[in-house]
CSV table of C-alpha atoms in Angstrom, one decimal:
chain,number,residue,atom,x,y,z
R,21,UNK,CA,-42.5,1.0,47.3
R,22,UNK,CA,-48.2,-0.4,56.8
R,23,UNK,CA,-49.7,-2.5,58.5
R,24,UNK,CA,-49.6,-6.3,57.8
R,25,UNK,CA,-53.4,-6.7,57.8
R,26,UNK,CA,-53.5,-8.7,54.6
R,27,UNK,CA,-55.2,-12.1,54.1
R,28,UNK,CA,-55.2,-14.4,51.2
R,29,UNK,CA,-58.7,-14.5,49.7
R,30,UNK,CA,-58.4,-18.1,48.4
R,31,UNK,CA,-59.4,-20.7,51.1
R,32,UNK,CA,-56.3,-22.0,52.8
R,33,UNK,CA,-55.4,-25.7,52.0
R,34,UNK,CA,-53.1,-28.0,53.8
R,35,UNK,CA,-49.6,-28.5,52.6
R,36,UNK,CA,-50.4,-32.1,51.6
R,37,UNK,CA,-53.4,-31.0,49.6
R,38,UNK,CA,-51.5,-28.4,47.7
R,39,UNK,CA,-48.6,-30.8,47.0
R,40,UNK,CA,-51.1,-33.4,45.6
R,41,UNK,CA,-52.6,-30.7,43.4
R,42,UNK,CA,-49.2,-29.6,42.1
R,43,UNK,CA,-48.3,-33.2,41.4
R,44,UNK,CA,-51.3,-33.4,39.1
R,45,UNK,CA,-50.9,-29.9,37.6
R,46,UNK,CA,-47.1,-29.3,37.4
R,47,UNK,CA,-45.8,-32.9,37.7
R,48,UNK,CA,-43.9,-32.5,41.0
R,49,UNK,CA,-44.4,-31.6,44.7
R,50,UNK,CA,-41.9,-29.0,45.6
R,51,UNK,CA,-39.9,-29.9,48.7
R,52,UNK,CA,-39.4,-26.3,49.5
R,53,UNK,CA,-43.1,-25.9,50.4
R,54,UNK,CA,-42.3,-25.8,54.1
R,55,UNK,CA,-40.8,-22.3,53.9
R,56,UNK,CA,-43.4,-20.8,51.5
R,57,UNK,CA,-47.1,-20.2,51.8
R,58,UNK,CA,-48.1,-21.0,48.3
R,59,UNK,CA,-51.0,-22.9,49.8
R,60,UNK,CA,-52.8,-19.6,49.8
R,61,UNK,CA,-53.0,-19.9,46.1
R,62,UNK,CA,-54.8,-22.4,43.8
R,63,UNK,CA,-53.9,-24.0,40.5
R,64,UNK,CA,-54.8,-21.5,37.8
R,65,UNK,CA,-57.9,-22.0,35.7
R,66,UNK,CA,-57.2,-21.6,32.0
R,67,UNK,CA,-59.1,-18.3,32.1
R,68,UNK,CA,-56.7,-17.0,34.9
R,69,UNK,CA,-53.3,-17.9,33.6
R,70,UNK,CA,-51.1,-20.9,32.7
R,71,UNK,CA,-52.7,-24.0,34.1
R,72,UNK,CA,-49.4,-25.1,35.6
R,73,UNK,CA,-49.2,-21.9,37.6
R,74,UNK,CA,-50.7,-20.9,40.9
R,75,UNK,CA,-53.2,-18.0,41.1
R,76,UNK,CA,-54.9,-16.1,43.9
R,77,UNK,CA,-55.4,-12.7,45.6
R,78,UNK,CA,-54.0,-10.8,48.5
R,79,UNK,CA,-56.2,-8.1,50.0
R,80,UNK,CA,-54.8,-4.6,51.0
R,81,UNK,CA,-56.4,-1.4,52.1
R,82,UNK,CA,-56.6,1.2,49.3
R,83,UNK,CA,-55.7,3.8,51.9
R,84,UNK,CA,-52.8,2.1,53.6
R,85,UNK,CA,-52.3,5.1,56.0
R,86,UNK,CA,-55.7,4.9,57.6
R,87,UNK,CA,-56.2,1.2,57.1
R,88,UNK,CA,-60.0,1.7,56.8
R,89,UNK,CA,-62.5,1.8,54.0
R,90,UNK,CA,-62.1,0.4,50.5
R,91,UNK,CA,-60.0,-2.7,50.0
R,92,UNK,CA,-58.2,-3.9,46.9
R,93,UNK,CA,-57.7,-7.5,45.9
R,94,UNK,CA,-54.2,-7.8,44.4
R,95,UNK,CA,-54.1,-10.5,41.7
R,96,UNK,CA,-51.1,-12.8,42.0
R,97,UNK,CA,-49.7,-15.5,39.7
R,98,UNK,CA,-46.8,-17.7,40.7
R,99,UNK,CA,-44.9,-19.8,38.1
R,100,UNK,CA,-43.5,-22.4,40.5
R,101,UNK,CA,-39.9,-23.5,40.2
R,102,UNK,CA,-39.3,-26.7,38.2
R,103,UNK,CA,-36.7,-27.9,40.7
R,104,UNK,CA,-37.4,-30.6,43.3
R,105,UNK,CA,-36.1,-28.1,45.9
R,106,UNK,CA,-36.5,-24.5,44.9
R,107,UNK,CA,-34.2,-21.7,45.9
R,108,UNK,CA,-35.5,-19.6,48.7
R,109,UNK,CA,-35.4,-16.4,46.8
R,110,UNK,CA,-37.9,-16.0,43.9
R,111,UNK,CA,-37.9,-13.6,41.1
R,112,UNK,CA,-40.5,-10.8,41.3
R,113,UNK,CA,-41.2,-9.3,37.9
R,114,UNK,CA,-42.3,-5.6,37.8
R,115,UNK,CA,-44.0,-4.6,34.7
R,116,UNK,CA,-43.7,-1.4,32.6
R,117,UNK,CA,-46.0,1.3,31.4
R,118,UNK,CA,-46.9,2.5,34.0
R,119,UNK,CA,-50.2,0.7,33.7
R,120,UNK,CA,-49.1,-2.8,32.5
R,121,UNK,CA,-50.3,-5.8,34.5
R,122,UNK,CA,-47.5,-8.2,35.3
R,123,UNK,CA,-49.7,-11.3,35.8
R,124,UNK,CA,-51.3,-10.9,32.4
R,125,UNK,CA,-47.8,-11.5,30.9
R,126,UNK,CA,-47.3,-14.8,32.6
R,127,UNK,CA,-46.8,-16.9,29.5
R,128,UNK,CA,-44.4,-14.5,27.8
R,129,UNK,CA,-42.4,-14.0,31.1
R,130,UNK,CA,-42.0,-17.7,31.5
R,131,UNK,CA,-40.4,-17.9,28.0
R,132,UNK,CA,-38.0,-15.0,28.8
R,133,UNK,CA,-37.0,-16.3,32.2
R,134,UNK,CA,-37.1,-20.0,31.5
R,135,UNK,CA,-33.7,-20.5,33.0
R,136,UNK,CA,-34.7,-18.7,36.2
R,137,UNK,CA,-37.7,-21.0,36.6
R,138,UNK,CA,-35.4,-24.0,36.6
R,139,UNK,CA,-34.4,-23.1,40.2
R,140,UNK,CA,-36.7,-20.3,41.4
R,141,UNK,CA,-40.4,-19.3,41.6
R,142,UNK,CA,-41.4,-16.4,39.5
R,143,UNK,CA,-43.9,-14.1,41.1
R,144,UNK,CA,-46.2,-11.8,39.1
R,145,UNK,CA,-48.4,-9.2,40.9
R,146,UNK,CA,-50.9,-6.9,39.1
R,147,UNK,CA,-49.9,-3.6,40.7
R,148,UNK,CA,-52.9,-1.8,42.2
R,149,UNK,CA,-54.9,-0.2,39.4
R,150,UNK,CA,-53.8,-2.7,36.7
R,151,UNK,CA,-55.0,-6.0,35.4
R,152,UNK,CA,-57.3,-7.7,37.9
R,153,UNK,CA,-56.2,-5.5,40.9
R,154,UNK,CA,-59.0,-2.9,40.8
R,155,UNK,CA,-58.0,-1.8,37.3
R,156,UNK,CA,-58.3,1.9,36.3
R,157,UNK,CA,-59.0,1.1,32.7
R,158,UNK,CA,-60.2,3.7,30.2
R,159,UNK,CA,-60.6,2.1,26.8
R,160,UNK,CA,-63.3,3.1,24.3
R,161,UNK,CA,-63.7,-0.4,22.9
R,162,UNK,CA,-64.1,1.0,19.5
R,163,UNK,CA,-62.5,-0.7,16.5
R,164,UNK,CA,-62.3,2.4,14.4
R,165,UNK,CA,-59.2,4.4,13.3
R,166,UNK,CA,-61.0,7.6,14.3
R,167,UNK,CA,-60.0,7.2,18.0
R,168,UNK,CA,-56.4,7.3,16.9
R,169,UNK,CA,-57.0,10.6,15.2
R,170,UNK,CA,-59.5,12.2,17.5
R,171,UNK,CA,-58.9,15.6,19.0
R,172,UNK,CA,-58.0,16.4,22.6
R,173,UNK,CA,-61.5,17.4,23.5
R,174,UNK,CA,-62.9,14.0,22.8
R,175,UNK,CA,-60.0,12.2,24.6
R,176,UNK,CA,-60.5,14.4,27.7
R,177,UNK,CA,-64.2,13.8,27.7
R,178,UNK,CA,-63.6,10.0,27.7
R,179,UNK,CA,-61.1,10.4,30.6
R,180,UNK,CA,-63.6,12.4,32.6
R,181,UNK,CA,-66.2,9.7,32.1
R,182,UNK,CA,-63.8,7.0,33.2
R,183,UNK,CA,-62.8,9.1,36.3
R,184,UNK,CA,-66.4,9.5,37.3
R,185,UNK,CA,-67.0,5.7,37.0
R,186,UNK,CA,-64.1,4.4,39.0
R,187,UNK,CA,-64.7,2.8,42.4
R,188,UNK,CA,-61.3,4.2,43.5
R,189,UNK,CA,-59.5,7.2,44.9
R,190,UNK,CA,-57.1,7.6,42.1
R,191,UNK,CA,-54.7,9.7,44.3
R,192,UNK,CA,-53.8,6.5,46.1
R,193,UNK,CA,-52.3,4.6,43.1
R,194,UNK,CA,-48.7,5.9,43.2
R,195,UNK,CA,-45.6,3.8,43.1
R,196,UNK,CA,-44.5,4.2,46.8
R,197,UNK,CA,-47.9,2.9,48.0
R,198,UNK,CA,-47.9,0.0,45.5
R,199,UNK,CA,-44.4,-1.1,46.6
R,200,UNK,CA,-45.7,-1.5,50.2
R,201,UNK,CA,-48.4,-3.6,48.6
R,202,UNK,CA,-45.8,-5.7,47.0
R,203,UNK,CA,-44.0,-6.3,50.2
R,204,UNK,CA,-47.2,-7.5,51.8
R,205,UNK,CA,-47.5,-10.1,48.9
R,206,UNK,CA,-43.9,-11.2,49.6
R,207,UNK,CA,-44.7,-11.7,53.3
R,208,UNK,CA,-48.0,-13.5,52.7
R,209,UNK,CA,-46.3,-15.9,50.3
R,210,UNK,CA,-43.7,-16.7,52.9
R,211,UNK,CA,-40.5,-15.4,51.1
R,212,UNK,CA,-37.8,-13.6,53.1
R,213,UNK,CA,-35.4,-12.4,50.3
R,214,UNK,CA,-36.4,-11.9,46.7
R,215,UNK,CA,-34.8,-10.9,43.4
R,216,UNK,CA,-36.3,-8.1,41.4
R,217,UNK,CA,-36.5,-7.6,37.6
R,218,UNK,CA,-37.9,-4.2,36.5
R,219,UNK,CA,-38.3,-3.1,32.9
R,220,UNK,CA,-39.0,0.5,31.9
R,221,UNK,CA,-41.4,1.9,34.6
R,222,UNK,CA,-40.8,-1.3,36.4
R,223,UNK,CA,-37.3,-0.1,37.1
R,224,UNK,CA,-38.8,2.8,39.0
R,225,UNK,CA,-41.0,0.5,41.0
R,226,UNK,CA,-38.0,-1.8,41.7
R,227,UNK,CA,-35.9,1.1,42.9
R,228,UNK,CA,-38.6,2.4,45.2
R,229,UNK,CA,-39.1,-1.2,46.6
R,230,UNK,CA,-35.3,-1.3,47.1
R,231,UNK,CA,-35.4,1.9,49.1
R,232,UNK,CA,-38.4,1.0,51.2
R,233,UNK,CA,-37.7,-2.7,51.7
R,234,UNK,CA,-34.1,-3.3,50.8
R,235,UNK,CA,-33.5,-5.8,53.6
R,236,UNK,CA,-35.5,-8.3,51.6
R,237,UNK,CA,-33.7,-7.8,48.2
R,238,UNK,CA,-31.0,-10.3,47.1
R,239,UNK,CA,-30.4,-8.8,43.7
R,240,UNK,CA,-32.0,-6.3,41.3
R,241,UNK,CA,-32.1,-6.0,37.5
R,242,UNK,CA,-33.0,-2.6,36.0
R,243,UNK,CA,-33.7,-2.8,32.3
R,244,UNK,CA,-34.3,0.6,30.6
R,245,UNK,CA,-34.1,2.8,33.7
R,246,UNK,CA,-36.8,5.3,34.5
R,247,UNK,CA,-35.7,6.8,37.9
R,248,UNK,CA,-38.0,8.7,40.2
R,249,UNK,CA,-36.5,12.0,39.2
R,250,UNK,CA,-37.0,11.5,35.5
R,251,UNK,CA,-39.8,14.1,35.3
R,252,UNK,CA,-41.7,12.6,32.4
R,253,UNK,CA,-42.5,14.0,29.9
R,254,UNK,CA,-39.8,16.7,30.2
R,255,UNK,CA,-37.0,14.9,28.2
R,256,UNK,CA,-39.2,12.7,26.0
R,257,UNK,CA,-38.6,14.8,22.8
R,258,UNK,CA,-34.9,15.1,23.5
R,259,UNK,CA,-34.4,11.4,24.1
R,260,UNK,CA,-36.5,10.5,21.1
R,261,UNK,CA,-34.5,12.8,18.9
R,262,UNK,CA,-31.2,11.1,19.9
R,263,UNK,CA,-32.6,7.7,19.0
R,264,UNK,CA,-34.0,9.1,15.7
R,265,UNK,CA,-30.6,10.8,14.8
R,266,UNK,CA,-28.8,7.5,15.5
R,267,UNK,CA,-31.2,5.5,13.3
R,268,UNK,CA,-30.9,8.0,10.4
R,269,UNK,CA,-27.1,8.2,10.8
R,270,UNK,CA,-27.0,4.4,10.5
R,271,UNK,CA,-29.2,4.6,7.4
R,272,UNK,CA,-26.9,7.1,5.9
R,273,UNK,CA,-23.9,4.9,6.6
R,274,UNK,CA,-25.6,1.9,4.9
R,275,UNK,CA,-25.1,2.4,1.2
R,276,UNK,CA,-28.3,0.7,0.1
R,277,UNK,CA,-30.5,2.6,2.6
R,278,UNK,CA,-28.8,6.0,1.9
R,279,UNK,CA,-29.1,5.4,-1.9
R,280,UNK,CA,-32.8,4.5,-1.6
R,281,UNK,CA,-33.8,7.1,1.0
R,282,UNK,CA,-31.3,10.0,0.9
R,283,UNK,CA,-31.5,13.1,3.2
R,284,UNK,CA,-34.1,11.3,5.4
R,285,UNK,CA,-33.5,13.6,8.4
R,286,UNK,CA,-34.6,16.7,6.5
R,287,UNK,CA,-37.4,14.8,4.9
R,288,UNK,CA,-38.9,13.7,8.2
R,289,UNK,CA,-38.7,17.3,9.5
R,290,UNK,CA,-40.4,18.6,6.4
R,291,UNK,CA,-43.1,16.0,6.6
R,292,UNK,CA,-44.0,16.9,10.2
R,293,UNK,CA,-43.8,20.6,9.5
R,294,UNK,CA,-46.1,20.3,6.6
R,295,UNK,CA,-48.6,18.3,8.6
R,296,UNK,CA,-48.4,20.9,11.3
R,297,UNK,CA,-49.5,23.5,8.8
R,298,UNK,CA,-52.1,21.4,7.1
R,299,UNK,CA,-53.3,17.9,8.2
R,300,UNK,CA,-54.1,15.5,5.4
R,301,UNK,CA,-57.6,14.0,4.9
R,302,UNK,CA,-57.0,10.5,3.5
R,303,UNK,CA,-58.7,7.2,3.1
R,304,UNK,CA,-57.2,4.3,5.1
R,305,UNK,CA,-58.1,0.6,5.2
R,306,UNK,CA,-58.1,-0.5,8.8
R,307,UNK,CA,-55.3,-3.2,8.9
R,308,UNK,CA,-57.3,-5.5,11.2
R,309,UNK,CA,-61.0,-5.0,10.2
R,310,UNK,CA,-60.4,-4.3,6.5
R,311,UNK,CA,-62.9,-1.4,6.7
R,312,UNK,CA,-62.0,1.8,4.7
R,313,UNK,CA,-62.3,5.0,6.7
R,314,UNK,CA,-61.7,8.7,6.0
R,315,UNK,CA,-59.4,10.1,8.6
R,316,UNK,CA,-57.3,13.2,9.3
R,317,UNK,CA,-53.6,12.7,9.6
R,318,UNK,CA,-51.7,15.3,11.6
R,319,UNK,CA,-48.2,15.9,12.9
R,320,UNK,CA,-49.1,14.5,16.3
R,321,UNK,CA,-50.1,11.2,14.9
R,322,UNK,CA,-47.1,10.8,12.6
R,323,UNK,CA,-44.7,11.9,15.4
R,324,UNK,CA,-46.2,9.3,17.7
R,325,UNK,CA,-45.9,6.5,15.2
R,326,UNK,CA,-42.3,7.3,14.5
R,327,UNK,CA,-41.5,7.5,18.2
R,328,UNK,CA,-43.1,4.2,18.9
R,329,UNK,CA,-41.2,2.6,16.0
R,330,UNK,CA,-37.9,3.7,17.6
R,331,UNK,CA,-38.5,1.4,20.6
R,332,UNK,CA,-37.2,-1.5,18.5
R,333,UNK,CA,-34.4,-1.3,15.9
R,334,UNK,CA,-36.4,-3.8,13.8
R,335,UNK,CA,-39.4,-1.5,13.6
R,336,UNK,CA,-37.2,1.5,13.3
R,337,UNK,CA,-35.7,0.0,10.2
R,338,UNK,CA,-39.1,0.4,8.5
R,339,UNK,CA,-39.4,4.2,9.2
R,340,UNK,CA,-37.5,5.5,6.1
R,341,UNK,CA,-39.6,3.5,3.7
R,342,UNK,CA,-42.9,4.5,5.4
R,343,UNK,CA,-41.9,8.2,5.5
R,344,UNK,CA,-41.0,7.9,1.7
R,345,UNK,CA,-44.6,6.7,1.1
R,346,UNK,CA,-46.1,9.3,3.4
R,347,UNK,CA,-44.5,12.0,1.3
R,348,UNK,CA,-46.8,10.8,-1.5
R,349,UNK,CA,-49.8,10.9,0.8
R,350,UNK,CA,-49.8,7.2,1.3
R,351,UNK,CA,-50.2,6.7,5.1
R,352,UNK,CA,-51.4,3.1,5.0
R,353,UNK,CA,-48.1,1.7,6.2
R,354,UNK,CA,-47.8,4.1,9.1
R,355,UNK,CA,-51.3,3.1,10.3
R,356,UNK,CA,-50.4,-0.5,10.0
R,357,UNK,CA,-47.3,0.1,12.1
R,358,UNK,CA,-49.2,2.1,14.7
R,359,UNK,CA,-51.7,-0.8,15.1
R,360,UNK,CA,-49.0,-3.6,15.1
R,361,UNK,CA,-49.0,-3.6,18.9
R,362,UNK,CA,-52.7,-3.1,19.3
R,363,UNK,CA,-53.0,-6.2,21.5
R,364,UNK,CA,-50.5,-4.8,24.0
R,365,UNK,CA,-52.8,-1.9,24.6
R,366,UNK,CA,-55.4,-4.2,26.0
R,367,UNK,CA,-53.0,-4.8,28.9
R,368,UNK,CA,-52.6,-1.1,29.8
R,369,UNK,CA,-54.6,0.7,32.5
R,370,UNK,CA,-54.6,4.4,31.4
R,371,UNK,CA,-56.0,5.6,34.7
R,372,UNK,CA,-53.3,4.0,36.8
R,373,UNK,CA,-50.7,5.4,34.3
R,374,UNK,CA,-52.1,8.9,34.8
R,375,UNK,CA,-52.2,8.5,38.6
R,376,UNK,CA,-48.5,7.8,38.5
R,377,UNK,CA,-47.3,10.2,35.9
R,378,UNK,CA,-49.5,13.1,37.0
R,379,UNK,CA,-48.6,12.7,40.7
R,380,UNK,CA,-44.9,11.8,40.4
R,381,UNK,CA,-43.7,13.6,37.2
R,382,UNK,CA,-45.8,16.2,35.5
R,383,UNK,CA,-46.3,18.3,38.6
R,384,UNK,CA,-42.5,19.0,38.6
R,385,UNK,CA,-42.3,20.2,35.0
R,386,UNK,CA,-42.5,23.9,34.2
R,387,UNK,CA,-43.7,25.3,30.8
R,388,UNK,CA,-40.4,27.1,30.3
R,389,UNK,CA,-38.4,23.8,30.8
R,390,UNK,CA,-40.7,22.1,28.3
R,391,UNK,CA,-40.3,24.8,25.7
R,392,UNK,CA,-36.5,24.6,26.1
R,393,UNK,CA,-36.3,20.8,25.9
R,394,UNK,CA,-38.6,20.4,22.9
R,395,UNK,CA,-37.3,23.4,20.8
R,396,UNK,CA,-34.6,21.4,19.0
R,397,UNK,CA,-36.5,18.2,18.4
R,398,UNK,CA,-38.4,17.4,15.3
R,399,UNK,CA,-41.0,15.9,17.6
R,400,UNK,CA,-41.6,19.3,19.3
R,401,UNK,CA,-44.5,19.1,21.8
R,402,UNK,CA,-46.4,16.4,19.9
R,403,UNK,CA,-45.2,13.5,22.2
R,404,UNK,CA,-46.1,15.3,25.4
R,405,UNK,CA,-49.2,17.4,24.8
R,406,UNK,CA,-51.8,14.7,25.5
R,407,UNK,CA,-50.2,13.7,28.8
R,408,UNK,CA,-50.1,17.3,30.0
R,409,UNK,CA,-53.7,17.9,29.0
R,410,UNK,CA,-54.8,14.8,30.9
R,411,UNK,CA,-52.8,15.7,34.0
R,412,UNK,CA,-54.5,19.1,34.1
R,413,UNK,CA,-57.8,17.3,35.0
R,414,UNK,CA,-56.4,14.2,36.9
R,415,UNK,CA,-56.4,14.2,40.7
R,416,UNK,CA,-52.9,14.0,42.1
R,417,UNK,CA,-51.6,12.0,45.0
R,418,UNK,CA,-49.1,13.2,47.6
R,419,UNK,CA,-45.5,12.5,46.9
R,420,UNK,CA,-42.9,13.6,49.4
R,421,UNK,CA,-39.6,15.2,48.4
R,422,UNK,CA,-37.6,12.3,49.7
R,423,UNK,CA,-39.1,10.2,46.9
R,424,UNK,CA,-36.9,11.9,44.4
R,425,UNK,CA,-33.6,11.3,46.2
R,426,UNK,CA,-31.2,8.8,44.5
R,427,UNK,CA,-31.6,5.3,45.8
R,428,UNK,CA,-28.4,4.3,47.6
R,429,UNK,CA,-27.7,0.6,48.0
R,430,UNK,CA,-25.1,-2.1,48.2
R,431,UNK,CA,-27.5,-4.8,46.8
R,432,UNK,CA,-26.0,-6.4,43.7
R,433,UNK,CA,-27.5,-4.6,40.7
R,434,UNK,CA,-27.4,-5.2,37.0
R,435,UNK,CA,-28.3,-2.0,35.1
R,436,UNK,CA,-29.1,-2.4,31.4
R,437,UNK,CA,-29.5,0.3,28.7
R,438,UNK,CA,-30.2,0.1,25.0
R,439,UNK,CA,-27.9,2.4,23.1
R,440,UNK,CA,-30.8,3.6,20.9
R,441,UNK,CA,-33.6,3.5,23.4
R,442,UNK,CA,-35.8,6.5,22.7
R,443,UNK,CA,-37.5,6.7,26.1
R,444,UNK,CA,-35.0,5.4,28.7
R,445,UNK,CA,-31.6,6.0,27.1
R,446,UNK,CA,-28.2,5.2,28.8
R,447,UNK,CA,-28.0,8.6,30.6
R,448,UNK,CA,-30.6,7.4,33.1
R,449,UNK,CA,-28.8,4.2,33.8
R,450,UNK,CA,-25.7,6.2,34.4
R,451,UNK,CA,-27.5,8.5,36.9
R,452,UNK,CA,-28.7,5.5,38.9
R,453,UNK,CA,-25.7,3.1,38.9
R,454,UNK,CA,-23.3,5.6,40.5
R,455,UNK,CA,-25.4,5.2,43.7
R,456,UNK,CA,-25.3,1.4,43.6
R,457,UNK,CA,-22.0,0.3,45.1
R,458,UNK,CA,-22.3,-3.3,43.8
R,459,UNK,CA,-23.8,-2.3,40.5
R,460,UNK,CA,-22.7,-2.7,36.9
R,461,UNK,CA,-24.1,-0.7,33.9
R,462,UNK,CA,-24.1,-2.3,30.5
R,463,UNK,CA,-24.9,-0.3,27.4
R,464,UNK,CA,-25.9,-2.6,24.6
R,465,UNK,CA,-25.2,-1.2,21.1
R,466,UNK,CA,-27.9,-1.1,18.4
R,467,UNK,CA,-30.5,-2.0,21.0
R,468,UNK,CA,-33.7,-0.2,21.9
R,469,UNK,CA,-36.2,-0.6,24.8
R,470,UNK,CA,-35.9,-3.8,26.7
R,471,UNK,CA,-32.4,-5.4,26.6
R,472,UNK,CA,-33.7,-8.7,28.1
R,473,UNK,CA,-35.6,-9.3,24.9
R,474,UNK,CA,-32.3,-9.7,22.9
R,475,UNK,CA,-30.5,-13.1,23.0
R,476,UNK,CA,-27.4,-11.5,24.5
R,477,UNK,CA,-29.3,-9.6,27.1
R,478,UNK,CA,-31.4,-12.6,28.0
R,479,UNK,CA,-28.3,-14.7,28.7
R,480,UNK,CA,-26.7,-12.0,30.8
R,481,UNK,CA,-29.8,-11.4,32.9
R,482,UNK,CA,-30.4,-15.1,33.6
R,483,UNK,CA,-26.8,-15.6,34.6
R,484,UNK,CA,-26.8,-12.6,36.9
R,485,UNK,CA,-29.9,-13.8,38.7
R,486,UNK,CA,-28.3,-17.2,39.1
R,487,UNK,CA,-25.1,-15.7,40.5
R,488,UNK,CA,-26.7,-12.9,42.5
R,489,UNK,CA,-23.6,-10.8,41.7
R,490,UNK,CA,-22.0,-8.9,38.8
R,491,UNK,CA,-18.6,-10.5,39.7
R,492,UNK,CA,-17.5,-12.8,36.9
R,493,UNK,CA,-20.5,-12.0,34.7
R,494,UNK,CA,-19.8,-12.9,31.1
R,495,UNK,CA,-20.8,-10.0,28.9
R,496,UNK,CA,-18.7,-10.5,25.7
R,497,UNK,CA,-21.7,-11.0,23.5
R,498,UNK,CA,-22.6,-7.3,23.9
R,499,UNK,CA,-19.8,-6.4,21.5
R,500,UNK,CA,-21.5,-8.6,18.8
R,501,UNK,CA,-24.9,-6.9,18.7
R,502,UNK,CA,-25.7,-5.2,15.4
R,503,UNK,CA,-28.7,-3.2,14.1
R,504,UNK,CA,-30.8,-5.1,11.6
R,505,UNK,CA,-30.7,-3.9,8.0
R,506,UNK,CA,-33.2,-1.3,6.9
R,507,UNK,CA,-36.2,-2.1,4.8
R,508,UNK,CA,-35.8,-1.0,1.3
R,509,UNK,CA,-38.9,-2.7,-0.1
R,510,UNK,CA,-42.2,-3.9,1.4
R,511,UNK,CA,-40.5,-7.3,1.5
R,512,UNK,CA,-37.7,-6.1,3.7
R,513,UNK,CA,-34.0,-5.3,3.2
R,514,UNK,CA,-32.0,-5.8,0.0
R,515,UNK,CA,-30.9,-9.5,0.0
R,516,UNK,CA,-27.5,-8.3,-1.1
R,517,UNK,CA,-27.0,-6.6,2.2
R,518,UNK,CA,-26.9,-9.9,4.1
R,519,UNK,CA,-28.3,-10.5,7.5
R,520,UNK,CA,-26.8,-8.5,10.3
R,521,UNK,CA,-29.6,-9.0,12.8
R,522,UNK,CA,-28.6,-8.3,16.4
R,523,UNK,CA,-27.2,-11.3,18.3
């Protein structure tokens, strides 16, 4: 993350036909067609992806070991290189989550990797269980705030209904199996060597692919490292606390923020403790529908919103102001922040997420370890309780002990960590890079989850993929990155503070 029994489910066209189609759709016939098999794909319909991309499926057995029974159609989108002669080695993008579908992000990925597409194809595969690859979705479809505040019994009941309704053996949706799928896609499309970019959970997938199929990897980018031995959610509260402490220390060091929101660390702790003792019954206007609802706000909800805000320094800069309002029983801003990424949740397969985390991580976490790791964090067990409850009912796949060994490789590797990342902090990048003999670990200051999304990180990643080596890589911009100023009013930071937005 085997038998090569895969076939493309789109009717095969001749090389001339596909070139004529590409001339109409993308404006050029790629002279590199001879060494690729993109004729297994078709120009995407607007309902499938960007219309200048290629779409199709590759079929694999759900049970790769027996190679009998149920089959899965893996959904594939290729953003063809804009060059008249493309490089032989494309970029394969591995999405996060776990549970995110890579192909559904095609338009955003093209923007982020625009320089890569100048010379290389970009290949996006919906990992088994996500997107259009036999998705293990579990969404209520409700547009009410009450789902956000529902108790564990209702959430578990919904999971059980989803589990009963799947046409799938959810034990077979682990990372190692999926990475053998990915190698089949590589072979079907006619690529020999590929470059890998993995973000968040995608770093785990990329490392597993590197171990299982390293002979086909030219270079690898690991952005926000989540190694196989991470044991989620064991260190979630600890890592989130480090990010929160850094944000609040920066607020204290900024005179305007500290003057407006003094003693914020103790105030957040007091707020969560108070909600632990007595949840608040409040009326909230749904930020999207405009419908007012009566909901119960508890410590779990507030902890989760603050944790999610820490993923980005920009949203973290709003936390002191929102906590200040919550102390006055005004939770409207916290709900608005919680729903700010509501659209992203549509591209998240919860069933696949549980198949990975329950099989690969939660089974290796003891209650005593959890109690120890959460005891000193303001978040306590609020960030991990729902996952552990879900894993208590979710069927688990088989994961061999070798899966958790460090991945040792001499493939050129760029490892990126955001200094204030609350979920994949630099300690995980350090643990991985020491086993990558041609690897380089960059810790980007004042940066959260996803270094490639910053201008500096984006330049470095694109340059690395072009070079295929960390040698000579220009990284000076890392020293110029700054945290954005904190919000002091609903309109944003105090204008007198100036703009110190990260570069």
